XYZ file of C-alpha atoms in Angstrom:
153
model
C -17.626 -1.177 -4.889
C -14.667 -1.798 -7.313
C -12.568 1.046 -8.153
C -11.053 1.858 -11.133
C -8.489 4.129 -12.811
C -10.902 6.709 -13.367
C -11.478 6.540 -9.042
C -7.607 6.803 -8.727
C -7.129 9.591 -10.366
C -10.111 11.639 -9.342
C -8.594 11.032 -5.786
C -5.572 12.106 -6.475
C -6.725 15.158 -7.808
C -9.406 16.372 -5.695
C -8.573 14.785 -2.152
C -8.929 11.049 -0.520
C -11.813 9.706 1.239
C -12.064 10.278 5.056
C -10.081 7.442 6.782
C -11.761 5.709 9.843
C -9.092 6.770 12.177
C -5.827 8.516 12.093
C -2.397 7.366 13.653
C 0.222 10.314 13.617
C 3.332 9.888 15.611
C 6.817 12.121 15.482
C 9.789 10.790 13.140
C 11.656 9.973 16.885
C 8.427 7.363 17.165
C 8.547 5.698 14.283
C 12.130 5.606 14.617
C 11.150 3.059 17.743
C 8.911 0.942 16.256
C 10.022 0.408 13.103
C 13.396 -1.290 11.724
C 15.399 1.181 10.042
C 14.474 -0.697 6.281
C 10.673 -0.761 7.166
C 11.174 3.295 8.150
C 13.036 4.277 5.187
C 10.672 2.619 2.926
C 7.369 3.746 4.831
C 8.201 6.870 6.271
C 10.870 8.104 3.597
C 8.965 6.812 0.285
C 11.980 4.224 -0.184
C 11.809 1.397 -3.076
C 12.844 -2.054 -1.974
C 14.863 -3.789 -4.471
C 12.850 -5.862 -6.738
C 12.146 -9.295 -5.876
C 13.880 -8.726 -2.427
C 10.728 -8.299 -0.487
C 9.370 -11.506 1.999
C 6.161 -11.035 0.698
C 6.824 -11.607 -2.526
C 6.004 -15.016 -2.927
C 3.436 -15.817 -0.131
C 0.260 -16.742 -0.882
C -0.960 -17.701 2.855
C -4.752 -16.584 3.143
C -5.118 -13.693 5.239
C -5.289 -9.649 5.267
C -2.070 -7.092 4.635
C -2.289 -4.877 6.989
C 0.307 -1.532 7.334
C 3.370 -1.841 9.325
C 3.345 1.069 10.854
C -0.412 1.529 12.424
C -1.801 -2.093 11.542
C -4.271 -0.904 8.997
C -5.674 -3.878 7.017
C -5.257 -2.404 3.315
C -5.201 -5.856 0.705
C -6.692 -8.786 1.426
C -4.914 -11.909 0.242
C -7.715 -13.251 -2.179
C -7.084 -10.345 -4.345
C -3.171 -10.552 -4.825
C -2.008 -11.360 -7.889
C 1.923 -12.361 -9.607
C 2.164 -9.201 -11.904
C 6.328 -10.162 -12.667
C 7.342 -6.906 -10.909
C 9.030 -8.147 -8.173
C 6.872 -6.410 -5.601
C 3.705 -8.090 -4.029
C 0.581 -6.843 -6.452
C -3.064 -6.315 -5.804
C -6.024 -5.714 -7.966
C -7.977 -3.890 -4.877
C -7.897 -2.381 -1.473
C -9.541 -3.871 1.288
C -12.138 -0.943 1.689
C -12.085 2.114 -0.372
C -11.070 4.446 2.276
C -8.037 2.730 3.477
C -5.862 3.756 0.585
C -4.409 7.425 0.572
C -3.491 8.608 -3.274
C -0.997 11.216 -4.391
C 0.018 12.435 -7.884
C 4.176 11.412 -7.403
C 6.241 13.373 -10.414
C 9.348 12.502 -9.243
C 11.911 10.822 -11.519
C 10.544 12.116 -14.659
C 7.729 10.266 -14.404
C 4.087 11.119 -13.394
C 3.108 7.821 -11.088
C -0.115 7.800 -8.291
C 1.842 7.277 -5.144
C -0.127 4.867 -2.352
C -0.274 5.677 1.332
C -1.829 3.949 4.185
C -4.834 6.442 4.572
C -4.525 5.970 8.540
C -0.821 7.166 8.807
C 0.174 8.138 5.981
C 2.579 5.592 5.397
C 4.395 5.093 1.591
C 3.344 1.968 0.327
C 4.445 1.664 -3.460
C 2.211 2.788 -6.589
C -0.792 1.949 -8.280
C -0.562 1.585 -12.400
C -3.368 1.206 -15.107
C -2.526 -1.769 -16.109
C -3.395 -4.679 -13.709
C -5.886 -7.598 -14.493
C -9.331 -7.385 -15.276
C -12.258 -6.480 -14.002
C -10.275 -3.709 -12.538
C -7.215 -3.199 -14.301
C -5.582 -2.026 -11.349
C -1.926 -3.290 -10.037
C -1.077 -1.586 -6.770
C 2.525 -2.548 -6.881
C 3.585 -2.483 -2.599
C 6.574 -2.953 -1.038
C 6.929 -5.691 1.224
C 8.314 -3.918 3.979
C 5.565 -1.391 4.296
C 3.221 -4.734 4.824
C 2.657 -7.909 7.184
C 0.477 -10.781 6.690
C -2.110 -11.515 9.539
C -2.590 -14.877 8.466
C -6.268 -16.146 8.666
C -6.658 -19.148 11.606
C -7.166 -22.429 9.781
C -9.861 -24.801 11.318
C -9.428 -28.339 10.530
């Protein structure tokens, strides 16, 4: 199943689908497991600077999966060089393993993305990807790491 805008938003408004599993740990524990950058982005709904992230430009085959919990979320074959500065997707892995919240902060009215396992702050999802979906969930690299797929050969 593809989701659109249309699937975004109803999420956002009337609740996320049911995550397989949850991970919940106290601020103290994800103080110990995660490097004070990856915790204020993921745990504080931080912004990395644009174009600063490692995962900007990698295109190694493989799934994103969260930092925090290890939650695959994007797979690589969907990722996409919006000119944002932030890795881009056009899709989540599964449809349950993205958490969506209406963000109004700044004057602007965004869709906030989470990690649907841990709640985790990933970035934002925006209208106005490529096509068939349209979708550009804009992430931050530091909420992400690659688990590169083996190579036979």
């Amino acid at each position: 199943m593809m989701l659109t805008w249309k699937d975004v938003i109803h999420f956002s408004v009337n609740g996320n689908p049911k995550p397989d599993r949850r991970v919940e740990k106290t601020e103290q524990e994800w103080k110990e497991i995660l490097t004070s950058e990856q915790f204020r982005v993921t745990r504080k709904k931080g912004t990395e600077a644009p174009h600063s992230g490692a995962l900007c430009t990698v295109h190694d085959a493989g799934k994103y999966e969260c930092i925090c919990c290890g939650t695959s979320l994007f797979d690589s074959t969907i990722k996409f060089e919006s000119g944002t500065g932030w890795p881009s997707f056009t899709q989540p892995i599964k449809e349950n393993a993205i958490k969506y919240h209406k963000d109004t902060s700044y004057g602007m009215i965004r869709v906030e993305v989470m990690c649907n396992t841990c709640d985790a702050h990933l970035g934002h999802v925006f209208p106005d990807g490529p096509e068939p979906s349209g979708l550009r969930y804009c992430i931050n690299s530091e909420s992400m790491q690659l688990e590169k797929e083996e190579t036979h050969g």
